[in-house]
PDB file of C-alpha atoms in Angstrom:
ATOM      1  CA  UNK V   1     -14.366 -13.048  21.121  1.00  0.00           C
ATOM      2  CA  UNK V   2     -18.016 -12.428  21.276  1.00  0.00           C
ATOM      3  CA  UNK V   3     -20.006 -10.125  19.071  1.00  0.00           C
ATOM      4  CA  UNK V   4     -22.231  -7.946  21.714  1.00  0.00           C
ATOM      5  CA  UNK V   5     -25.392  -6.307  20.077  1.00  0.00           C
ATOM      6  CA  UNK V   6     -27.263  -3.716  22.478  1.00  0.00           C
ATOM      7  CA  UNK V   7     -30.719  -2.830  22.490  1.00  0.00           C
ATOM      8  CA  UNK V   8     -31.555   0.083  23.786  1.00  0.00           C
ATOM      9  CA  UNK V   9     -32.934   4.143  23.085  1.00  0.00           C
ATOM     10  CA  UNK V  10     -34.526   6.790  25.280  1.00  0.00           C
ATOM     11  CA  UNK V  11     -38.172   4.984  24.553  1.00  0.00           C
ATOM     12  CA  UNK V  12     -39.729   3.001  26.688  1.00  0.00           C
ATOM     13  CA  UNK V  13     -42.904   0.436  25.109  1.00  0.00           C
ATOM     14  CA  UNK V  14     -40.847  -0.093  21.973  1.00  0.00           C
ATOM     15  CA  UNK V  15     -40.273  -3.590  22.420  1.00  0.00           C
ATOM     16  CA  UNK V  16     -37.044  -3.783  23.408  1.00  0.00           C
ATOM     17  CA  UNK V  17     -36.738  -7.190  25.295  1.00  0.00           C
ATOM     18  CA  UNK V  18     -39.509  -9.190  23.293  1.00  0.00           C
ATOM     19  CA  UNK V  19     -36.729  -7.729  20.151  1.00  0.00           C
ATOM     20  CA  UNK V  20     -33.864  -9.118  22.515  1.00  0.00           C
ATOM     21  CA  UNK V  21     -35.376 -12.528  22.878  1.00  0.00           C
ATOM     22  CA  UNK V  22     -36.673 -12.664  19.429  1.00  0.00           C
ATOM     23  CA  UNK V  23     -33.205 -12.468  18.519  1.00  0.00           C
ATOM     24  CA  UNK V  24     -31.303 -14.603  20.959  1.00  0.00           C
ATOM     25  CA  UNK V  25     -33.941 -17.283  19.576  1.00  0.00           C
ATOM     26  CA  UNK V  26     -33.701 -16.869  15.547  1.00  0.00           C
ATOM     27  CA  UNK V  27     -29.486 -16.808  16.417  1.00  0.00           C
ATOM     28  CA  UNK V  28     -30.151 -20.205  17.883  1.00  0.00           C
ATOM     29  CA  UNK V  29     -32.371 -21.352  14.906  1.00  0.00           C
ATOM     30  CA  UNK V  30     -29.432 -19.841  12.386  1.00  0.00           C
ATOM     31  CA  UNK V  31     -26.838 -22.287  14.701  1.00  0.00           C
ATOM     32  CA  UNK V  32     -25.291 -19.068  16.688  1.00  0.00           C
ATOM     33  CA  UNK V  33     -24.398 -19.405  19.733  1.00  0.00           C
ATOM     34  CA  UNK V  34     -25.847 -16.209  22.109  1.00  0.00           C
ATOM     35  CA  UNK V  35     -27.342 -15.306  25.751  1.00  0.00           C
ATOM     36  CA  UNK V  36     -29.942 -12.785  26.068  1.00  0.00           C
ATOM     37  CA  UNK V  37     -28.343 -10.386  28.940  1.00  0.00           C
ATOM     38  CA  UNK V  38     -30.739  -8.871  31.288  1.00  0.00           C
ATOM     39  CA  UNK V  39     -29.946  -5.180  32.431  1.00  0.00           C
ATOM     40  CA  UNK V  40     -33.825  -3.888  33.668  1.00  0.00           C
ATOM     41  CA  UNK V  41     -34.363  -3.602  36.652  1.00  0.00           C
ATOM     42  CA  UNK V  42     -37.896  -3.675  36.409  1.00  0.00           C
ATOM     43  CA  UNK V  43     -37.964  -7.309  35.073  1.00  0.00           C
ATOM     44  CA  UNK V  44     -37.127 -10.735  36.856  1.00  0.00           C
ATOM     45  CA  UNK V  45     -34.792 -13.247  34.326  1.00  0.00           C
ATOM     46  CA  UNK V  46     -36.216 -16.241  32.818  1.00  0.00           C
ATOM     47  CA  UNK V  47     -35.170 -19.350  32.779  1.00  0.00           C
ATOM     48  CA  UNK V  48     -33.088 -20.839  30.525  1.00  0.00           C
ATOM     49  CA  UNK V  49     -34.810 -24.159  29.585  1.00  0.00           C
ATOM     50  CA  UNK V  50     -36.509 -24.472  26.441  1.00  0.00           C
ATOM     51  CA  UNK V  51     -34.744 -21.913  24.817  1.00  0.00           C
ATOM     52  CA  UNK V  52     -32.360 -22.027  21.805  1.00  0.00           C
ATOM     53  CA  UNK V  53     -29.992 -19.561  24.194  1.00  0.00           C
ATOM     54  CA  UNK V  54     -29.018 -18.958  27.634  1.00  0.00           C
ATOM     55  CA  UNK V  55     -30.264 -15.768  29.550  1.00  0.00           C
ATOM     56  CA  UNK V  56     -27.831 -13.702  32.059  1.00  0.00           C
ATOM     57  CA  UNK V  57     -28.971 -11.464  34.644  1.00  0.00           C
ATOM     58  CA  UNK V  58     -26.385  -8.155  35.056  1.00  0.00           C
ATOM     59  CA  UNK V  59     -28.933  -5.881  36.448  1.00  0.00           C
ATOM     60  CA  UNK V  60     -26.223  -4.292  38.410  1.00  0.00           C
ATOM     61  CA  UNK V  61     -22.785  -2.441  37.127  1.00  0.00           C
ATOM     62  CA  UNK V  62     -20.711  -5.030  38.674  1.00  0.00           C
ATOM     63  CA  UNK V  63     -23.205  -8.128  37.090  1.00  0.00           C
ATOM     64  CA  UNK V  64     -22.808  -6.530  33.783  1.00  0.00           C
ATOM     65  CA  UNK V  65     -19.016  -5.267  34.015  1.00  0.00           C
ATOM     66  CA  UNK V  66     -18.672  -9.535  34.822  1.00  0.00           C
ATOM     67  CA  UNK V  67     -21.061 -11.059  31.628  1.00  0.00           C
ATOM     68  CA  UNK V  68     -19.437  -8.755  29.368  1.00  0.00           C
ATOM     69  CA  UNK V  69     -16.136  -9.759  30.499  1.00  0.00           C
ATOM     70  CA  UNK V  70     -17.022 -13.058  30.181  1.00  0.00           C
ATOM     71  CA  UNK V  71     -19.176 -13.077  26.734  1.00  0.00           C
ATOM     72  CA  UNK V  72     -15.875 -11.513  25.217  1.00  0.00           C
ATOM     73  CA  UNK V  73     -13.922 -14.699  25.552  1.00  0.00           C
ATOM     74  CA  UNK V  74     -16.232 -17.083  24.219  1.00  0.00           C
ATOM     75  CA  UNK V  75     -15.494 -17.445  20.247  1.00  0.00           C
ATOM     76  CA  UNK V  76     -18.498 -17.189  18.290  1.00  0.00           C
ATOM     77  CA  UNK V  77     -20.576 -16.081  20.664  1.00  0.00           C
ATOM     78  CA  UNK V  78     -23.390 -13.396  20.715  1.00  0.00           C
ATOM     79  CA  UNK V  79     -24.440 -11.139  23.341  1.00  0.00           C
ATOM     80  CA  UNK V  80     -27.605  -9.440  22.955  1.00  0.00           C
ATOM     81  CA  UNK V  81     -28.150  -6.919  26.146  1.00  0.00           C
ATOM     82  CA  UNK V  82     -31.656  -5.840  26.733  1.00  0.00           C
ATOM     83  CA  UNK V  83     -30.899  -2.188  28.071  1.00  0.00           C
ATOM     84  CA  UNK V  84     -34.705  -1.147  29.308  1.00  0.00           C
ATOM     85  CA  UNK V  85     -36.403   2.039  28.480  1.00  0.00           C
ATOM     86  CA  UNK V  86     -35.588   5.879  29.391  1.00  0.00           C
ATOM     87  CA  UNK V  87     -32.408   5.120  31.127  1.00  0.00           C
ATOM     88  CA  UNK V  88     -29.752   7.550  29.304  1.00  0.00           C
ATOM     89  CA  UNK V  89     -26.879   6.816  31.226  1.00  0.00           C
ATOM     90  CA  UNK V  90     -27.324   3.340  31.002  1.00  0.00           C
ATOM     91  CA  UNK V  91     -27.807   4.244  27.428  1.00  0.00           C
ATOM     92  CA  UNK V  92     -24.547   5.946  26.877  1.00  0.00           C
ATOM     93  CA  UNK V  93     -22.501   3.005  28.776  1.00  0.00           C
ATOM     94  CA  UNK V  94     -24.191   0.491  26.439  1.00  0.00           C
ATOM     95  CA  UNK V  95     -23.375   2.544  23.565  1.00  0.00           C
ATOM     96  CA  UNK V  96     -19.484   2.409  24.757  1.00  0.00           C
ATOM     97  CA  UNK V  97     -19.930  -1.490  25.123  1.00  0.00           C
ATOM     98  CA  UNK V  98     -21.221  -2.414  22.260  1.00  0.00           C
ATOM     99  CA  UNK V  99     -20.297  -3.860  18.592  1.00  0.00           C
ATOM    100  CA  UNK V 100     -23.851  -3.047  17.539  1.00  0.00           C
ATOM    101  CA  UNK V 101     -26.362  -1.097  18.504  1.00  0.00           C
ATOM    102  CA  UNK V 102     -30.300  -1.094  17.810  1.00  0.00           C
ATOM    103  CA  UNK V 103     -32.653   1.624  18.439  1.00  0.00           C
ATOM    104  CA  UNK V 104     -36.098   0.112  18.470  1.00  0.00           C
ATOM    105  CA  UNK V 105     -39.059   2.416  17.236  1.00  0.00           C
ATOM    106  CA  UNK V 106     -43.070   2.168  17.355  1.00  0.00           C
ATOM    107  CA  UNK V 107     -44.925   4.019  14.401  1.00  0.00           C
ATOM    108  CA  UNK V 108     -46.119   7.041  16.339  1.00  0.00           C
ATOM    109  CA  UNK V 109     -44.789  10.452  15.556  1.00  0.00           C
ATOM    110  CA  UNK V 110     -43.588  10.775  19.584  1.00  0.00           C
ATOM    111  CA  UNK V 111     -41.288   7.428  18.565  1.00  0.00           C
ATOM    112  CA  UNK V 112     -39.931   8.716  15.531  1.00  0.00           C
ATOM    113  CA  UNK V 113     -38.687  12.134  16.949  1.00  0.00           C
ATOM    114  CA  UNK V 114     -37.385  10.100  20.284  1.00  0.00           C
ATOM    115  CA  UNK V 115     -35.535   7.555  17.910  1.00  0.00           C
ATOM    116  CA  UNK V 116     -34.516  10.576  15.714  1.00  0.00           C
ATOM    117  CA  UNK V 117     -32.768  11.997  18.618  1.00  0.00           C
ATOM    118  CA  UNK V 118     -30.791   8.976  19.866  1.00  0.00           C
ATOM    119  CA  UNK V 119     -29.709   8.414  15.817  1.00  0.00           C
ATOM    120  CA  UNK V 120     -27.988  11.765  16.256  1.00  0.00           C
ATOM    121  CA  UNK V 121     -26.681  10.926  20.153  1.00  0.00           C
ATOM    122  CA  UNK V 122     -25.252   7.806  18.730  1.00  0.00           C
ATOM    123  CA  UNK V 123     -24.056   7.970  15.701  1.00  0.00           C
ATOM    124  CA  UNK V 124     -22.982   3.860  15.205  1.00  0.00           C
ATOM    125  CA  UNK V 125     -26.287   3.063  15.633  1.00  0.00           C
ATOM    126  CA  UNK V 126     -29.605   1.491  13.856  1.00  0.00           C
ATOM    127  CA  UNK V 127     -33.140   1.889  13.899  1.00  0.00           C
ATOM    128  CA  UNK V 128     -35.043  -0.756  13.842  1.00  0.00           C
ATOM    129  CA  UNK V 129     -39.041  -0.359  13.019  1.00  0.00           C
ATOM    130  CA  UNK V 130     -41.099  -2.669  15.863  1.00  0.00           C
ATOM    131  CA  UNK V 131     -44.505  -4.105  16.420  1.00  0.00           C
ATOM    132  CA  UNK V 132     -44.814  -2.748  13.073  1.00  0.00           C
ATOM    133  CA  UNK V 133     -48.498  -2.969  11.468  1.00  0.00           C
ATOM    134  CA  UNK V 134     -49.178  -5.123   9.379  1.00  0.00           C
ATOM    135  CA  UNK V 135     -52.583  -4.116   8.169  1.00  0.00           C
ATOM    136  CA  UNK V 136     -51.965  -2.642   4.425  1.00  0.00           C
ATOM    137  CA  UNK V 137     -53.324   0.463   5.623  1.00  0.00           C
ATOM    138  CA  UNK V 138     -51.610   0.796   8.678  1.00  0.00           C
ATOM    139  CA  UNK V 139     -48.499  -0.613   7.128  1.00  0.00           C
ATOM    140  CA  UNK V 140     -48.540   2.025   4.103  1.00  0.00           C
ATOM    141  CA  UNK V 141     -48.863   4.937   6.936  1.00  0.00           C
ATOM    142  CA  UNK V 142     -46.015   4.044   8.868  1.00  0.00           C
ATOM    143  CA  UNK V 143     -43.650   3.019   6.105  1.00  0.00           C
ATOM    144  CA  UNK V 144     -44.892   6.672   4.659  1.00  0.00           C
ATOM    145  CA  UNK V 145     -43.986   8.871   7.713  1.00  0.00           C
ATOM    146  CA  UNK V 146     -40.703   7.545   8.079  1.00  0.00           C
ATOM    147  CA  UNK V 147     -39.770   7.905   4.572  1.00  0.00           C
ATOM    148  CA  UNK V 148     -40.675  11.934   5.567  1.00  0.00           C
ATOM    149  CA  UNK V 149     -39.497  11.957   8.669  1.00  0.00           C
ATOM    150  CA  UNK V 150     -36.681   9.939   9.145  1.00  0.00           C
ATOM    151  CA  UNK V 151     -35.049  10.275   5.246  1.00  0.00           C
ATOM    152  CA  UNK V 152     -31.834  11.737   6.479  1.00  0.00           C
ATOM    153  CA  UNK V 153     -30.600   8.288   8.191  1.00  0.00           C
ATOM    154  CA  UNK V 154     -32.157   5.857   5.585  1.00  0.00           C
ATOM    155  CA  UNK V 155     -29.198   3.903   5.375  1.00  0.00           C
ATOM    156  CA  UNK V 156     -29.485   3.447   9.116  1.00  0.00           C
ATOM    157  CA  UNK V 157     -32.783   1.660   8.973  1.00  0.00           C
ATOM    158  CA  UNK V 158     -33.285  -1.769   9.270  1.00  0.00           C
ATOM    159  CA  UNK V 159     -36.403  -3.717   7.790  1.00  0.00           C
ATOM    160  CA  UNK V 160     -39.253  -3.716  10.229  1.00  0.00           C
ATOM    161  CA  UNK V 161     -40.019  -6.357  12.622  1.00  0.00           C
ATOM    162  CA  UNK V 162     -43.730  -7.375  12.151  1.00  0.00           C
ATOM    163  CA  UNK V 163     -45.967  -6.549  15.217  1.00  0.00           C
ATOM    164  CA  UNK V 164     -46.875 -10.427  16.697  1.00  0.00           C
ATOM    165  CA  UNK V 165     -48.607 -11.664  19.801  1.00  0.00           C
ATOM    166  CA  UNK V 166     -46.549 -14.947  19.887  1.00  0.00           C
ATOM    167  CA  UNK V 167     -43.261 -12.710  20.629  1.00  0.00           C
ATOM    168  CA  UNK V 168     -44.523 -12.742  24.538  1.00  0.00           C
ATOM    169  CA  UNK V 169     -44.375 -16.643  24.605  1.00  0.00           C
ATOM    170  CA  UNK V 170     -40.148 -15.769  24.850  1.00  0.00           C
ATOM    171  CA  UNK V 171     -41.149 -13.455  27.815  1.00  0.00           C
ATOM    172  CA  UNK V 172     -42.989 -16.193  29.947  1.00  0.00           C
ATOM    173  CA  UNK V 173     -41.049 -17.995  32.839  1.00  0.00           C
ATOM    174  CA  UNK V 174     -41.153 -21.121  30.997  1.00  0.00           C
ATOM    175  CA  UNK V 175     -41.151 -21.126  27.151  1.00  0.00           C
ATOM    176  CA  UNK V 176     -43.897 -24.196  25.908  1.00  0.00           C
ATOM    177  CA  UNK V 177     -42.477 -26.889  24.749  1.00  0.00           C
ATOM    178  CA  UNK V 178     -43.941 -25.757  20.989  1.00  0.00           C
ATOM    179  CA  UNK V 179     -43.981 -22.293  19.723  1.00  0.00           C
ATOM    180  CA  UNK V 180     -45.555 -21.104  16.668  1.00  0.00           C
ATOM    181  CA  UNK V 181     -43.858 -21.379  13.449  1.00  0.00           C
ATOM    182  CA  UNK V 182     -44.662 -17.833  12.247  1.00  0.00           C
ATOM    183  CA  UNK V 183     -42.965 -17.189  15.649  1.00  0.00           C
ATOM    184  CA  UNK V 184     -40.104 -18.905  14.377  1.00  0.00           C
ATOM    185  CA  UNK V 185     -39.642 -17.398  10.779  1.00  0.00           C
ATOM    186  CA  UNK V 186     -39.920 -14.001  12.038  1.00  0.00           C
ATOM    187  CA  UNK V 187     -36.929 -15.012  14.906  1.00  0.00           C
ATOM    188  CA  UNK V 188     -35.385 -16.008  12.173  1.00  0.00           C
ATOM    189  CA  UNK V 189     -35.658 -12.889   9.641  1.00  0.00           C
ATOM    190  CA  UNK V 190     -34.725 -10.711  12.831  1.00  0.00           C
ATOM    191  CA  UNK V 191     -31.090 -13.080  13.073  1.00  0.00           C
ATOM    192  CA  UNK V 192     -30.545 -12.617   9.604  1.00  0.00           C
ATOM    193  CA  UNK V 193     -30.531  -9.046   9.502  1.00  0.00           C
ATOM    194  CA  UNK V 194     -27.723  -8.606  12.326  1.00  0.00           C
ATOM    195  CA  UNK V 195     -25.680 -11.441  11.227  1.00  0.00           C
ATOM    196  CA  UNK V 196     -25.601  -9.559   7.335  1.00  0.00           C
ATOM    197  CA  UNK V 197     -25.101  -5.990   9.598  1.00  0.00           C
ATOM    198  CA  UNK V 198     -22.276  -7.782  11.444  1.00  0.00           C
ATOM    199  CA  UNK V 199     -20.922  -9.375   8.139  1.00  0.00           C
ATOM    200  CA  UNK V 200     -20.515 -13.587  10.043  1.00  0.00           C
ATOM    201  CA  UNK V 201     -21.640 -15.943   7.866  1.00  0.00           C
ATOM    202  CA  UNK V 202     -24.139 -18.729   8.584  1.00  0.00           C
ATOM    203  CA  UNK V 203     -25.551 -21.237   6.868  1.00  0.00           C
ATOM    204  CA  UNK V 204     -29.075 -20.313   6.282  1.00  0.00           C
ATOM    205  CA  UNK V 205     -32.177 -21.987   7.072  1.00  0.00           C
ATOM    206  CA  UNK V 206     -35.530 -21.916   4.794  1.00  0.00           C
ATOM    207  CA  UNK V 207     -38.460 -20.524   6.917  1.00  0.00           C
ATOM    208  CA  UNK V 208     -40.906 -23.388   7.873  1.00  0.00           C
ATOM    209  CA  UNK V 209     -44.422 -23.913   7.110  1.00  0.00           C
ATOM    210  CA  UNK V 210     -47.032 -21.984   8.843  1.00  0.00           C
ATOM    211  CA  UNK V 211     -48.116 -25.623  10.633  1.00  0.00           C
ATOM    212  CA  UNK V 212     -44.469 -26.398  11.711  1.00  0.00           C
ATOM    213  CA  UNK V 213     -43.435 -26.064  15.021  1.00  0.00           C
ATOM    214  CA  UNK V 214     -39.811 -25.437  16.648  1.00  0.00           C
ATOM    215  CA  UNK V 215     -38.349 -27.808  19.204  1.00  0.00           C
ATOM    216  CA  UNK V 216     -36.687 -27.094  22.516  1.00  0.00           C
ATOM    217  CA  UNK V 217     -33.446 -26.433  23.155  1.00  0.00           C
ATOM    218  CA  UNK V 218     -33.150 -28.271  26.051  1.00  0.00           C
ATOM    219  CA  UNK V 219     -33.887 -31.648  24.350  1.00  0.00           C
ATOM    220  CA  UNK V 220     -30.627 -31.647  22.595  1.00  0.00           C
ATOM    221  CA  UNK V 221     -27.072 -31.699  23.884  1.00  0.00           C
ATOM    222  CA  UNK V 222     -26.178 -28.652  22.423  1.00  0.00           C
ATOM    223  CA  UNK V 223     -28.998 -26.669  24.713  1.00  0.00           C
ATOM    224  CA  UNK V 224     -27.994 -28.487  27.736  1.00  0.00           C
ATOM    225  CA  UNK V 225     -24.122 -27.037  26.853  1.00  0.00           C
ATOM    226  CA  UNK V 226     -25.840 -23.671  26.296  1.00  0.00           C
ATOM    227  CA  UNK V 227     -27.603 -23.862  29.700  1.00  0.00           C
ATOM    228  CA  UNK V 228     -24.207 -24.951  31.263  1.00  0.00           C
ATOM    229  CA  UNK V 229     -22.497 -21.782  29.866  1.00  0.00           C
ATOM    230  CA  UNK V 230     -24.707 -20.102  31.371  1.00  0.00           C
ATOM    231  CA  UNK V 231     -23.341 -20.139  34.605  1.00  0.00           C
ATOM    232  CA  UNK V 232     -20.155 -19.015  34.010  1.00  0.00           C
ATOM    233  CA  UNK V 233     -21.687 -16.217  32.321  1.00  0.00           C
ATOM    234  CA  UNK V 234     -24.041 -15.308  34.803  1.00  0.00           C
ATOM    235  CA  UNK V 235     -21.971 -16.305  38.206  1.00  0.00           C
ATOM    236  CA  UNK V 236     -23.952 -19.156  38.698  1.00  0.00           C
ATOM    237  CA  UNK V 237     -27.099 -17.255  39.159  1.00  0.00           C
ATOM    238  CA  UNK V 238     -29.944 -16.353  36.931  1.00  0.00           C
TER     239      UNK V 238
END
């Protein structure tokens, strides 16, 4: 049975599906198995090829009632559902679906009392810092007003995802054939955390070099089995 990790809160700009394909990619770079599930309506899906994970598109009830379905009897699998931004009753039926759930959350003061709000609407829960500065300055601000602001739920904070440019190379169409190593690591640091948070072990992988680059999925049998599950998973459409 799959695990199924949703991202979603009342916020929209936080990052939510660069965080879901982030994700889906440092799962595939820890050996998991996963498909990055579309639920916006505002987006189009990308294609599968050249990633280290397949991609669904449920952006109706009935698509998602049918991935879901399906995710759940694939052992070892991971869904990660992108849910969109300021949808609340998408929100809520998410919330119900899920094994995990991530709130992502900007720096501002309007993001921390939005994210605030959906800790206490649902209570299972995490908030995850994103795009998160990483000039010292900046950095020692925004690590400073959650410690005031958001102190109650502490131990409902994940470390922060690291604000990066490279993160829209997962968002293009086509992913190049090479992606940035610092890409990579930080794919990777974002697996880590929800495979620890979901307690599955792995067997790790050392970051890379700064000059190293990632290859495609799609040049190894393994990605061509991933893109072939996706069409059961997606109906044979995507």
């Amino acid at each position: 049975m799959a695990d199924i990790i949703c991202i979603i809160g009342n916020k929209g700009g936080t990052g939510k599906t660069s965080l879901s394909h982030m994700l889906c990619q440092g799962l595939g770079l820890l050996g998991q198995r996963s498909a990055c599930v579309l639920t916006d309506t505002a987006r189009e899906p990308l294609r599968p090829e050249g990633r280290r994970y397949v991609t669904a598109d449920a952006r109706t009830p009935e698509a998602l009632a049918k991935v879901a379905d399906k995710l759940r009897a694939l052992d070892g699998w991971l869904g990660v559902i992108d849910g969109g931004g300021n949808r609340p009753e998408v929100d809520r039926k998410l919330y119900a679906l899920a094994d995990i759930v991530l709130l992502p959350f900007r720096e501002s003061h309007e993001d921390i009392r939005t994210v605030l709000a959906d800790l206490e609407r649902f209570p299972r829960a995490y908030a995850l810092p994103s795009q998160w500065p990483t000039n010292p300055w900046a950095r020692e601000a925004a690590d400073r007003s959650v410690a005031q602001l958001m102190g109650a739920y502490r131990h409902r904070i994940l470390r922060p995802v690291n604000s990066l440019s490279a993160s829209k190379l997962l968002l293009q169409s086509e992913v190049p054939d090479q992606l940035p190593t610092q890409l990579a690591n930080s794919c990777r640091r974002l697996a880590r955390q929800m495979l620890e948070v979901l307690e599955i072990e792995y067997a790790d992988v050392m970051d890379e070099p700064e000059s190293g680059t990632m290859a495609s999925a799609a040049d190894s049998e393994e990605g061509l089995a991933r893109t072939d599950t996706l069409a059961a998973l997606a109906g044979g459409t995507h």
